[in-house]
mmCIF file of N, CA and C in Angstrom:
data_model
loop_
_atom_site.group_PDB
_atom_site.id
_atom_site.type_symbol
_atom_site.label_atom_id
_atom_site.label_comp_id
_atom_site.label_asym_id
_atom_site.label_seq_id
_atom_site.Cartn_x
_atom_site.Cartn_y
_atom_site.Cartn_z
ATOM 1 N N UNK A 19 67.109 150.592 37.758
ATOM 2 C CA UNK A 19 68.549 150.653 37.982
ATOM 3 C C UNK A 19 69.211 151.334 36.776
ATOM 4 N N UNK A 20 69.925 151.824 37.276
ATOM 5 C CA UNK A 20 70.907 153.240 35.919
ATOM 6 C C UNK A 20 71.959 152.474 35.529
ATOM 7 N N UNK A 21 72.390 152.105 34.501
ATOM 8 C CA UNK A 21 73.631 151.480 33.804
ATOM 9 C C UNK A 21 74.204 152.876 33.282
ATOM 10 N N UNK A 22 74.118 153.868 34.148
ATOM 11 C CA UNK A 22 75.540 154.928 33.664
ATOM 12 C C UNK A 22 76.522 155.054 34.773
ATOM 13 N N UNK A 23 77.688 155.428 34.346
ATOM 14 C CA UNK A 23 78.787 155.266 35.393
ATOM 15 C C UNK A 23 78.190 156.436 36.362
ATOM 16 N N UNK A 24 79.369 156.126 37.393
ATOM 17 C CA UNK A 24 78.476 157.227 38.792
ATOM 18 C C UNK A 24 78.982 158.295 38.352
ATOM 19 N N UNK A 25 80.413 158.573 38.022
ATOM 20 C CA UNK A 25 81.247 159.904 37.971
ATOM 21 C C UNK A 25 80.889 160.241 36.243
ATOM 22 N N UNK A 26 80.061 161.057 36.197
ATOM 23 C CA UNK A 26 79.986 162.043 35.230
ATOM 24 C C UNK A 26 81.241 163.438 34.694
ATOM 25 N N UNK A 27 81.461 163.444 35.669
ATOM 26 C CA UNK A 27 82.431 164.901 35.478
ATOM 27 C C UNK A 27 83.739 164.641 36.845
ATOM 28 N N UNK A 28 84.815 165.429 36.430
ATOM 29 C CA UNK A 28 85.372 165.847 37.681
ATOM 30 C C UNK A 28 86.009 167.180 37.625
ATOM 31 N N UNK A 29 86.649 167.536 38.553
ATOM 32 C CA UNK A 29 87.510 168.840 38.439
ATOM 33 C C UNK A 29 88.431 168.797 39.339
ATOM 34 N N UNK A 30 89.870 169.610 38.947
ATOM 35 C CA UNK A 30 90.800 169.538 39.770
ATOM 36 C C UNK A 30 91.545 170.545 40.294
ATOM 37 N N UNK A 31 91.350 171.328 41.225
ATOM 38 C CA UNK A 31 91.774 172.485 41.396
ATOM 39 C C UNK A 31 93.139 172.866 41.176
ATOM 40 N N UNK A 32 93.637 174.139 40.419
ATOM 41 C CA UNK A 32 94.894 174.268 40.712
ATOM 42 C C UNK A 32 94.782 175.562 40.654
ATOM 43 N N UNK A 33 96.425 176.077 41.247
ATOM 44 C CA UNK A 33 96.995 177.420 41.512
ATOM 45 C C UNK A 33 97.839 177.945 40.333
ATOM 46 N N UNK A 34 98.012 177.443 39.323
ATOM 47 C CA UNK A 34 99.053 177.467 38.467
ATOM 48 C C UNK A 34 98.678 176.767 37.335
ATOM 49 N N UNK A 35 97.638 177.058 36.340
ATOM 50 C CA UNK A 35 97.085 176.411 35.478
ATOM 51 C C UNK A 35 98.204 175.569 34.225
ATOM 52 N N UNK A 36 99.619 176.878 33.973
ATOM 53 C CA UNK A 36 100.536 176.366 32.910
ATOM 54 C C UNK A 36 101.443 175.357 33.510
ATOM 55 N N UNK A 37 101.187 175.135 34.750
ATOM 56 C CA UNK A 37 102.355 174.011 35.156
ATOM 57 C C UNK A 37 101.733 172.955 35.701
ATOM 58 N N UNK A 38 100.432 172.988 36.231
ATOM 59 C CA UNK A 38 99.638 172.039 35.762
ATOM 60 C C UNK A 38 99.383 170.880 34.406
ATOM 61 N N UNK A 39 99.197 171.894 33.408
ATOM 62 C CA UNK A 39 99.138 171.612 32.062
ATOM 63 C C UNK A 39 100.238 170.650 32.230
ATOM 64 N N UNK A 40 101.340 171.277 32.282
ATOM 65 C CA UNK A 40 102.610 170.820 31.877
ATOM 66 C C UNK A 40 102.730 169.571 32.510
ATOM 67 N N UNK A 41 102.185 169.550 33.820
ATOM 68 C CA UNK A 41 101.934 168.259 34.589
ATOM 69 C C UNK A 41 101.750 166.983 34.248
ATOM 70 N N UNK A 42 100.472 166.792 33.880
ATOM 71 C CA UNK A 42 99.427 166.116 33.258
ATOM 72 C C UNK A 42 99.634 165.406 31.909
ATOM 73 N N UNK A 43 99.789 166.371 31.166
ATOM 74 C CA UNK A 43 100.238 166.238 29.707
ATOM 75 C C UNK A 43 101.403 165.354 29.752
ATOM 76 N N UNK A 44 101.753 165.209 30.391
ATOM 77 C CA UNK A 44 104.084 164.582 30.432
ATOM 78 C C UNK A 44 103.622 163.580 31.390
ATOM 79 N N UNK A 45 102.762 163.337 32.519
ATOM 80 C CA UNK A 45 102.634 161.901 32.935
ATOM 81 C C UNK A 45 101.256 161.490 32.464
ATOM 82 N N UNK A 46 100.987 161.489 31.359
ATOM 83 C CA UNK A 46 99.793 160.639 30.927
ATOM 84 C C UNK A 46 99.786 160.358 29.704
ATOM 85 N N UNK A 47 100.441 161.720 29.175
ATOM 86 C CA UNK A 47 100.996 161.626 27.289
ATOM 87 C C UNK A 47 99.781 161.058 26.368
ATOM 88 N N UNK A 48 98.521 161.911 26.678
ATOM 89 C CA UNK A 48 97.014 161.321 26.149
ATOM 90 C C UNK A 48 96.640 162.724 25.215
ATOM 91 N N UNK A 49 97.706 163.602 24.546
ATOM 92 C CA UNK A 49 97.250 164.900 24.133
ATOM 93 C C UNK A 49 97.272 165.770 24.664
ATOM 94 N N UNK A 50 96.810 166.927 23.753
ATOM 95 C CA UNK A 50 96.491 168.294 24.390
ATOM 96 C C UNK A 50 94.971 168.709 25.055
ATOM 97 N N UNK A 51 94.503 169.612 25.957
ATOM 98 C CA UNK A 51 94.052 169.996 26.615
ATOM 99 C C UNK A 51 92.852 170.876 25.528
ATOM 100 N N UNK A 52 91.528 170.755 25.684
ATOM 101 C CA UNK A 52 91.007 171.745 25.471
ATOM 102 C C UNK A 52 90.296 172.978 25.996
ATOM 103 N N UNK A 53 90.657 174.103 25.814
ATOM 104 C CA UNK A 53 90.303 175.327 26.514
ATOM 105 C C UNK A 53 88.704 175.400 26.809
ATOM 106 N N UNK A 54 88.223 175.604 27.750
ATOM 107 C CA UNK A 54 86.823 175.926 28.162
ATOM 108 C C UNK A 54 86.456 177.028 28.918
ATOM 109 N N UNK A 55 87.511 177.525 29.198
ATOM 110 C CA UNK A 55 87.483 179.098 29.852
ATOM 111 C C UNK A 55 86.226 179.906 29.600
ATOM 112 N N UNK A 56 85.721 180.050 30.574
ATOM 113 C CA UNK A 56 85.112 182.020 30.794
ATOM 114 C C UNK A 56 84.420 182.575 31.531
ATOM 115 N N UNK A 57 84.108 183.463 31.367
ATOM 116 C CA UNK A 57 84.406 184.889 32.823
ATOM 117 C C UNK A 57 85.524 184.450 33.687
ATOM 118 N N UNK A 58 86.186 184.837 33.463
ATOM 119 C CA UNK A 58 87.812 184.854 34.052
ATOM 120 C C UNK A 58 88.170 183.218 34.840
ATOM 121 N N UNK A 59 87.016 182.772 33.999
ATOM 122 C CA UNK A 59 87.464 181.037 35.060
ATOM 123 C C UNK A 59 88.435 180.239 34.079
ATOM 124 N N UNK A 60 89.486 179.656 34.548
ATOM 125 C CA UNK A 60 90.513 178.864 33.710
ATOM 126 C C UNK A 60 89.581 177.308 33.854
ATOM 127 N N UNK A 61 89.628 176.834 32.905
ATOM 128 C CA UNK A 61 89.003 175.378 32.850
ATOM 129 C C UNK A 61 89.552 174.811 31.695
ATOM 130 N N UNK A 62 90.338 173.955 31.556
ATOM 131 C CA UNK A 62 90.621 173.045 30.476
ATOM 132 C C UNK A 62 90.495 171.858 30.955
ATOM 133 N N UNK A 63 90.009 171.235 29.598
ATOM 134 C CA UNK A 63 89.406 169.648 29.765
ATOM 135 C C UNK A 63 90.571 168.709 29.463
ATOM 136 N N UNK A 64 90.376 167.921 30.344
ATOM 137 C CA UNK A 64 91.398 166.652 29.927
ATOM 138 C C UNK A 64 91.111 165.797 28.552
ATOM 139 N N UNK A 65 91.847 165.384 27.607
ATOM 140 C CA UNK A 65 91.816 165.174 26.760
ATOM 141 C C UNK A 65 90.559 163.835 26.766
ATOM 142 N N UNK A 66 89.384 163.880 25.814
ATOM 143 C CA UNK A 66 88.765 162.795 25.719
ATOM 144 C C UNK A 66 87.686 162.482 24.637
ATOM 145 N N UNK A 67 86.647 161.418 24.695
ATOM 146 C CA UNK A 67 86.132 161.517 23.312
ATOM 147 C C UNK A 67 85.253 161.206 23.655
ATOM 148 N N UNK A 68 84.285 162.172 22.914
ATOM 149 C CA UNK A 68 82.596 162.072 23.322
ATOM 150 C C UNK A 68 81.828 160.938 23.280
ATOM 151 N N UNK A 69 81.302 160.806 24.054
ATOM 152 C CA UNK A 69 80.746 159.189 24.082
ATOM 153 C C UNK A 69 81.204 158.442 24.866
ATOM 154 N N UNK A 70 82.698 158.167 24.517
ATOM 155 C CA UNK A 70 83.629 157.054 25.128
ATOM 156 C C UNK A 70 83.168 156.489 26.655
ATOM 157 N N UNK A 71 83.997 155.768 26.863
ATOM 158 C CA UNK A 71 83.912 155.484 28.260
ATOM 159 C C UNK A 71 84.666 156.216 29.198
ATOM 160 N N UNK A 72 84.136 156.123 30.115
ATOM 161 C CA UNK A 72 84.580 156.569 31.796
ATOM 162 C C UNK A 72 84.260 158.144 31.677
ATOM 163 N N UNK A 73 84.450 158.779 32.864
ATOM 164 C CA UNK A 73 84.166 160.060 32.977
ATOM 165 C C UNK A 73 85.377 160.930 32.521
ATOM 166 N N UNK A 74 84.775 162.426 32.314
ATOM 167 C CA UNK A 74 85.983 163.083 31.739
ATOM 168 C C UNK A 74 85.581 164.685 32.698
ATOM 169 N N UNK A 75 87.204 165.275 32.492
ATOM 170 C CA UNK A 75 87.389 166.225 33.824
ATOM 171 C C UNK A 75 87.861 167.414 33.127
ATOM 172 N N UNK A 76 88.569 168.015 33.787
ATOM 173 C CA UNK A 76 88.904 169.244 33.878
ATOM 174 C C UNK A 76 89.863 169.682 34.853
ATOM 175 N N UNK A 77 90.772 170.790 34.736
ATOM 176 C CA UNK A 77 91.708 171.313 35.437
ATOM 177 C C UNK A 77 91.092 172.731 35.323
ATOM 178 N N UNK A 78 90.873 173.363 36.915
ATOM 179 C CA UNK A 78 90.055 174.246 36.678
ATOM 180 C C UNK A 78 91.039 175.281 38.111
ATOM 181 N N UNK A 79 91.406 176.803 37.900
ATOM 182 C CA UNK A 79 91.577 177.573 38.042
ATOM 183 C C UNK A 79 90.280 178.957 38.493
ATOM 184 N N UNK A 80 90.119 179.117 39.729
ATOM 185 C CA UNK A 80 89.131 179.757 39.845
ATOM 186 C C UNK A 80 89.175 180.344 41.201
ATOM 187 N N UNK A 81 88.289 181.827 41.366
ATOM 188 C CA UNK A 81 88.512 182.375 42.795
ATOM 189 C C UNK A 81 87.566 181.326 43.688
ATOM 190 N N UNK A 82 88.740 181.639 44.749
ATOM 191 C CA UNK A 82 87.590 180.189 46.047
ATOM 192 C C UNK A 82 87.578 178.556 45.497
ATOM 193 N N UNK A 83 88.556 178.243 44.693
ATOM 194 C CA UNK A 83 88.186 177.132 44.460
ATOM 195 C C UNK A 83 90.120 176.791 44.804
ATOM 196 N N UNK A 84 90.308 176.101 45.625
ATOM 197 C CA UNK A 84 91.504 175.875 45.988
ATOM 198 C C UNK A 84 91.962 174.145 45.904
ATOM 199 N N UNK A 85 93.573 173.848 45.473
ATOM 200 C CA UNK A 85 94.004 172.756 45.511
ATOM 201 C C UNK A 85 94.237 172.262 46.157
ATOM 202 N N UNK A 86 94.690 171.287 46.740
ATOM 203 C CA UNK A 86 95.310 170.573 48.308
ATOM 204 C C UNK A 86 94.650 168.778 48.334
ATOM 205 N N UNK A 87 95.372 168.726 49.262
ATOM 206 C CA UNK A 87 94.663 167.245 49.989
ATOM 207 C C UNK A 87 93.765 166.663 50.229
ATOM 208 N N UNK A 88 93.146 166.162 50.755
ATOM 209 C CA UNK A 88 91.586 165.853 51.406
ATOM 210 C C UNK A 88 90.587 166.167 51.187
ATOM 211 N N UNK A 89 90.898 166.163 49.822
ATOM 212 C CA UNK A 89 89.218 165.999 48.839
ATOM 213 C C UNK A 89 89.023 165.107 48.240
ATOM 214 N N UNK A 90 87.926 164.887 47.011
ATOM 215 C CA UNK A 90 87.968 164.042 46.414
ATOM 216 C C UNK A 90 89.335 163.342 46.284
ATOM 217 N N UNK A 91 88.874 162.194 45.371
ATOM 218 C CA UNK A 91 90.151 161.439 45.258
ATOM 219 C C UNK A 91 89.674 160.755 43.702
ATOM 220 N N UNK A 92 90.547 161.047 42.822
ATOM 221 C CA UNK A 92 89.718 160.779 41.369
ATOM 222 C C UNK A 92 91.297 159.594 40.835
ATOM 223 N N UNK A 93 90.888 158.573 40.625
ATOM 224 C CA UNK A 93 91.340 157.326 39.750
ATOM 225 C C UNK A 93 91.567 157.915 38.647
ATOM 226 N N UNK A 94 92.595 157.822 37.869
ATOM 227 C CA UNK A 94 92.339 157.730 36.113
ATOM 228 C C UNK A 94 92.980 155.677 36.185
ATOM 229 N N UNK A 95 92.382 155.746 35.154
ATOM 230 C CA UNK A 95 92.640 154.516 34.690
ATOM 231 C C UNK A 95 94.310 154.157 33.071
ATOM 232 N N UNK A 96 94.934 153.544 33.351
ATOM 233 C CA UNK A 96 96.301 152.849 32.652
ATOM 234 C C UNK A 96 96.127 151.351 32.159
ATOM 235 N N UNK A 97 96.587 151.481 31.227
ATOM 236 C CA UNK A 97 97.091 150.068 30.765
ATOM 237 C C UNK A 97 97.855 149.194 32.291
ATOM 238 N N UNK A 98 99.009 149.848 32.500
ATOM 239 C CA UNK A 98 100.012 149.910 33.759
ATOM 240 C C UNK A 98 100.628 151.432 34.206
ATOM 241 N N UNK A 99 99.732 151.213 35.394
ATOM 242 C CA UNK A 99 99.766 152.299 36.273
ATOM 243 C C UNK A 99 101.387 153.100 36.525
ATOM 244 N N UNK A 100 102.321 151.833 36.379
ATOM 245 C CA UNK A 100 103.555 151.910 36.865
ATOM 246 C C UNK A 100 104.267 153.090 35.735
ATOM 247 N N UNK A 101 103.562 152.737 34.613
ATOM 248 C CA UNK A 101 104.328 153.719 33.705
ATOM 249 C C UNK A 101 104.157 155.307 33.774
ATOM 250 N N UNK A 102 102.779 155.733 34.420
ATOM 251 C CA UNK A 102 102.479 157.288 34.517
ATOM 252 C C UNK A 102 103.316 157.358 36.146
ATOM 253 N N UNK A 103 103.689 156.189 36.977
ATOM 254 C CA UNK A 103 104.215 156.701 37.901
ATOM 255 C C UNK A 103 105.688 156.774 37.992
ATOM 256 N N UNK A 104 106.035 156.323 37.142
ATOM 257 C CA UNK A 104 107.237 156.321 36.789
ATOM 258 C C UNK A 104 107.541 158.060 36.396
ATOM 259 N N UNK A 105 107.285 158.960 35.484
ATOM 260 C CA UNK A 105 106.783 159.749 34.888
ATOM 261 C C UNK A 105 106.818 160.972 36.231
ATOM 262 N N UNK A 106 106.098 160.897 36.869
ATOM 263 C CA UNK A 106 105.440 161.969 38.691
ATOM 264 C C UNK A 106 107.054 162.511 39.029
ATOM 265 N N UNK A 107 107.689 161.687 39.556
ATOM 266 C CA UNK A 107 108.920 163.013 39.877
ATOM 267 C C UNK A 107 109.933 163.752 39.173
ATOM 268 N N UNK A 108 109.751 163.324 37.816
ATOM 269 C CA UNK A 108 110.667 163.974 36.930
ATOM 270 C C UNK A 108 109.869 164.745 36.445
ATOM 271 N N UNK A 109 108.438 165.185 37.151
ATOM 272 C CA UNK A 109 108.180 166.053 36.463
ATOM 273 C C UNK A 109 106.812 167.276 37.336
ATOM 274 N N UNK A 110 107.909 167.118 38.502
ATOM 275 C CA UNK A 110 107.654 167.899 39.601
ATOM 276 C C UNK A 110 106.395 167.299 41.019
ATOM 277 N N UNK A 111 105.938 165.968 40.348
ATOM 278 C CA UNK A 111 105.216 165.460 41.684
ATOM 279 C C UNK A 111 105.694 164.838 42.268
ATOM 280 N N UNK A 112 104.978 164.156 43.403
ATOM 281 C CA UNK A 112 105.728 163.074 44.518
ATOM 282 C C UNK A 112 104.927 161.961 44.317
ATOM 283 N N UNK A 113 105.396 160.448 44.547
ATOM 284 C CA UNK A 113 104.604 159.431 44.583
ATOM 285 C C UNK A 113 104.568 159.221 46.095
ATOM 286 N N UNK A 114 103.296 159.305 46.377
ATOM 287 C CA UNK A 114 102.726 158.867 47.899
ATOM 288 C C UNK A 114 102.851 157.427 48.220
ATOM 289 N N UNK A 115 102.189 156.224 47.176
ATOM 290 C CA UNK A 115 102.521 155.093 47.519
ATOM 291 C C UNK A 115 102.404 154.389 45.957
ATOM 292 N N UNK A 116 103.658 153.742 46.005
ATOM 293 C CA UNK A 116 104.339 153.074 44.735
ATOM 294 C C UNK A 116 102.966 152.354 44.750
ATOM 295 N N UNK A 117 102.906 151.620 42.864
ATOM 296 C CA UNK A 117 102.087 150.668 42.659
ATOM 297 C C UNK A 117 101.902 149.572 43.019
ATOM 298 N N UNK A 118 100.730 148.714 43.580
ATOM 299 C CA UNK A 118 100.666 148.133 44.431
ATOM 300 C C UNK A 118 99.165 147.442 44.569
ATOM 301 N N UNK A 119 99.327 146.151 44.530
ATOM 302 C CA UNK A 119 98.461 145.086 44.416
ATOM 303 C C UNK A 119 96.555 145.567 45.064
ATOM 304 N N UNK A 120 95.543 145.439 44.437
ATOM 305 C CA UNK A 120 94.247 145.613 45.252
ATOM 306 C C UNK A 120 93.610 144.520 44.693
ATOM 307 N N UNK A 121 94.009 143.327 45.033
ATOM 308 C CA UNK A 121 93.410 141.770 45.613
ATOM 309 C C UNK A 121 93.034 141.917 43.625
ATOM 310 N N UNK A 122 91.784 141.688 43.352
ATOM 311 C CA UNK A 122 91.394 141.119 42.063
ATOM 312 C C UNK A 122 90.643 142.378 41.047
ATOM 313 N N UNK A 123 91.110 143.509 42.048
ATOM 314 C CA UNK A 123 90.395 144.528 40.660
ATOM 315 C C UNK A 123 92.144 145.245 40.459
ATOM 316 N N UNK A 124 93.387 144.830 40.209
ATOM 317 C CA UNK A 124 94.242 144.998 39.954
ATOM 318 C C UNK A 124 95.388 145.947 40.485
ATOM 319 N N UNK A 125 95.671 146.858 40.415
ATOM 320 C CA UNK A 125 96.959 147.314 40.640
ATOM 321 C C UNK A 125 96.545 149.210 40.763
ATOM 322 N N UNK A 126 96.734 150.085 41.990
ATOM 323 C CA UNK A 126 96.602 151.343 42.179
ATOM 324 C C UNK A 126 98.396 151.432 42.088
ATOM 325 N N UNK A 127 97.890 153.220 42.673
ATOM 326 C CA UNK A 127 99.423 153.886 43.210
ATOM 327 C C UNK A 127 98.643 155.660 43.150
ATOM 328 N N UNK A 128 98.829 156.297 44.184
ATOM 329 C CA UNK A 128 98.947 157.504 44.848
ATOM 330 C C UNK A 128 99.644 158.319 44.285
ATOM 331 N N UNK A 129 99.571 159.793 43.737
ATOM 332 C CA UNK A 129 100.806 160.608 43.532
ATOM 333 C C UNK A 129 99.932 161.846 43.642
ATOM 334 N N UNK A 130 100.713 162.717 44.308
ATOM 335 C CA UNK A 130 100.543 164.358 44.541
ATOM 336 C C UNK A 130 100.900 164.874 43.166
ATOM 337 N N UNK A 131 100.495 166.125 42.178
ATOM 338 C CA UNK A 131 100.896 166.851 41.490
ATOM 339 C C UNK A 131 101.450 167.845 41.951
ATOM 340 N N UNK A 132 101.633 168.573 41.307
ATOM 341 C CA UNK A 132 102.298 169.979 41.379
ATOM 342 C C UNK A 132 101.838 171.077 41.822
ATOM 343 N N UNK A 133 100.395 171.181 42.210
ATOM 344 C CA UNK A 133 99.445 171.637 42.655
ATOM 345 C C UNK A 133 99.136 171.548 44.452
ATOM 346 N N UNK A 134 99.426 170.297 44.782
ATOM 347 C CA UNK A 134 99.192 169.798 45.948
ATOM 348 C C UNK A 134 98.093 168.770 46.072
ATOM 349 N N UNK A 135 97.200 168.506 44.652
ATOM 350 C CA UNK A 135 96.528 167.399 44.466
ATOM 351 C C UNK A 135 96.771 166.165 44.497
ATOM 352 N N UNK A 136 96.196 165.387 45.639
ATOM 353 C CA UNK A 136 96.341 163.714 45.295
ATOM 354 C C UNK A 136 95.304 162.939 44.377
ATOM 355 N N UNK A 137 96.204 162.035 43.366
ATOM 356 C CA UNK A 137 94.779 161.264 42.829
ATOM 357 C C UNK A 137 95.772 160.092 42.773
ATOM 358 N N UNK A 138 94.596 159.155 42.346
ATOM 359 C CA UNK A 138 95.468 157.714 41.933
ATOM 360 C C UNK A 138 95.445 157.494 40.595
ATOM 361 N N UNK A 139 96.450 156.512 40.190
ATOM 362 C CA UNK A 139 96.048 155.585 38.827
ATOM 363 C C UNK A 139 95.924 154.116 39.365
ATOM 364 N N UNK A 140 94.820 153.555 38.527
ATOM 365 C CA UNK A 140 94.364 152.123 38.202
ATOM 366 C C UNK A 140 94.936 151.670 37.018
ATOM 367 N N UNK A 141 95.277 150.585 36.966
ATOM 368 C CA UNK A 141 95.635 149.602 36.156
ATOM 369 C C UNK A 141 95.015 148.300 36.463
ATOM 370 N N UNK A 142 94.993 147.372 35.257
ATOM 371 C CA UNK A 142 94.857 146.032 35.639
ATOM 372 C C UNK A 142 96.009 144.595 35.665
ATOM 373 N N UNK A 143 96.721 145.686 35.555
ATOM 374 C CA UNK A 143 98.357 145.118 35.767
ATOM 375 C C UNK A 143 99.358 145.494 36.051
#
């Protein structure tokens, strides 16, 4: 049996890499982005620290690789979820479904970016 988490990596498609950025950065307020770009592929990593826990991603810009709905669906994890959702429409996303109770592993909430991506945040309160 493997004691490593399942999600190793993620990625998140977008159409608009600088307003993305701008996205992300202003509802999560976890730093700046590091560049990973090349051959004309936009990829910046979400801010994180080697080793650490949980998986770490990327905002990635690329031909054929398109943003939208009904894909994955990637969690980040909050102290309180309520505060990055608070954050989503002042700064160009929509909240799909306010924060909101999941029995004893704590507290989700839904929000579209700016992109047309849905993900959630977890909290445990």
């Amino acid at each position: 049996m493997s004691t490593a988490n399942a999600v190793g990596w993620f990625e998140i498609y977008v159409s608009d890499m600088q307003r993305a950025l701008n996205f992300y950065e202003a509802v999560f307020q976890r730093g700046a982005f590091t560049d990973l770009s090349f051959d004309g592929e936009e990829l910046f990593e979400f801010p994180s620290v080697e080793g650490g826990a949980y998986a770490s991603g990327a905002l990635v810009k690329s031909e054929g690789y398109l943003p939208g709905k009904g894909g994955t669906m990637v969690y980040f994890n909050s102290p309180d979820c309520g505060v990055e959702e608070a954050r989503v429409v002042d700064n160009g996303g929509i909240v799909l479904s306010r924060k909101h109770p999941v029995g004893e592993h704590g507290f989700v909430c839904q929000v579209q970016d700016t992109e047309g991506n849905v993900f959630g945040i977890h909290s445990r309160k």
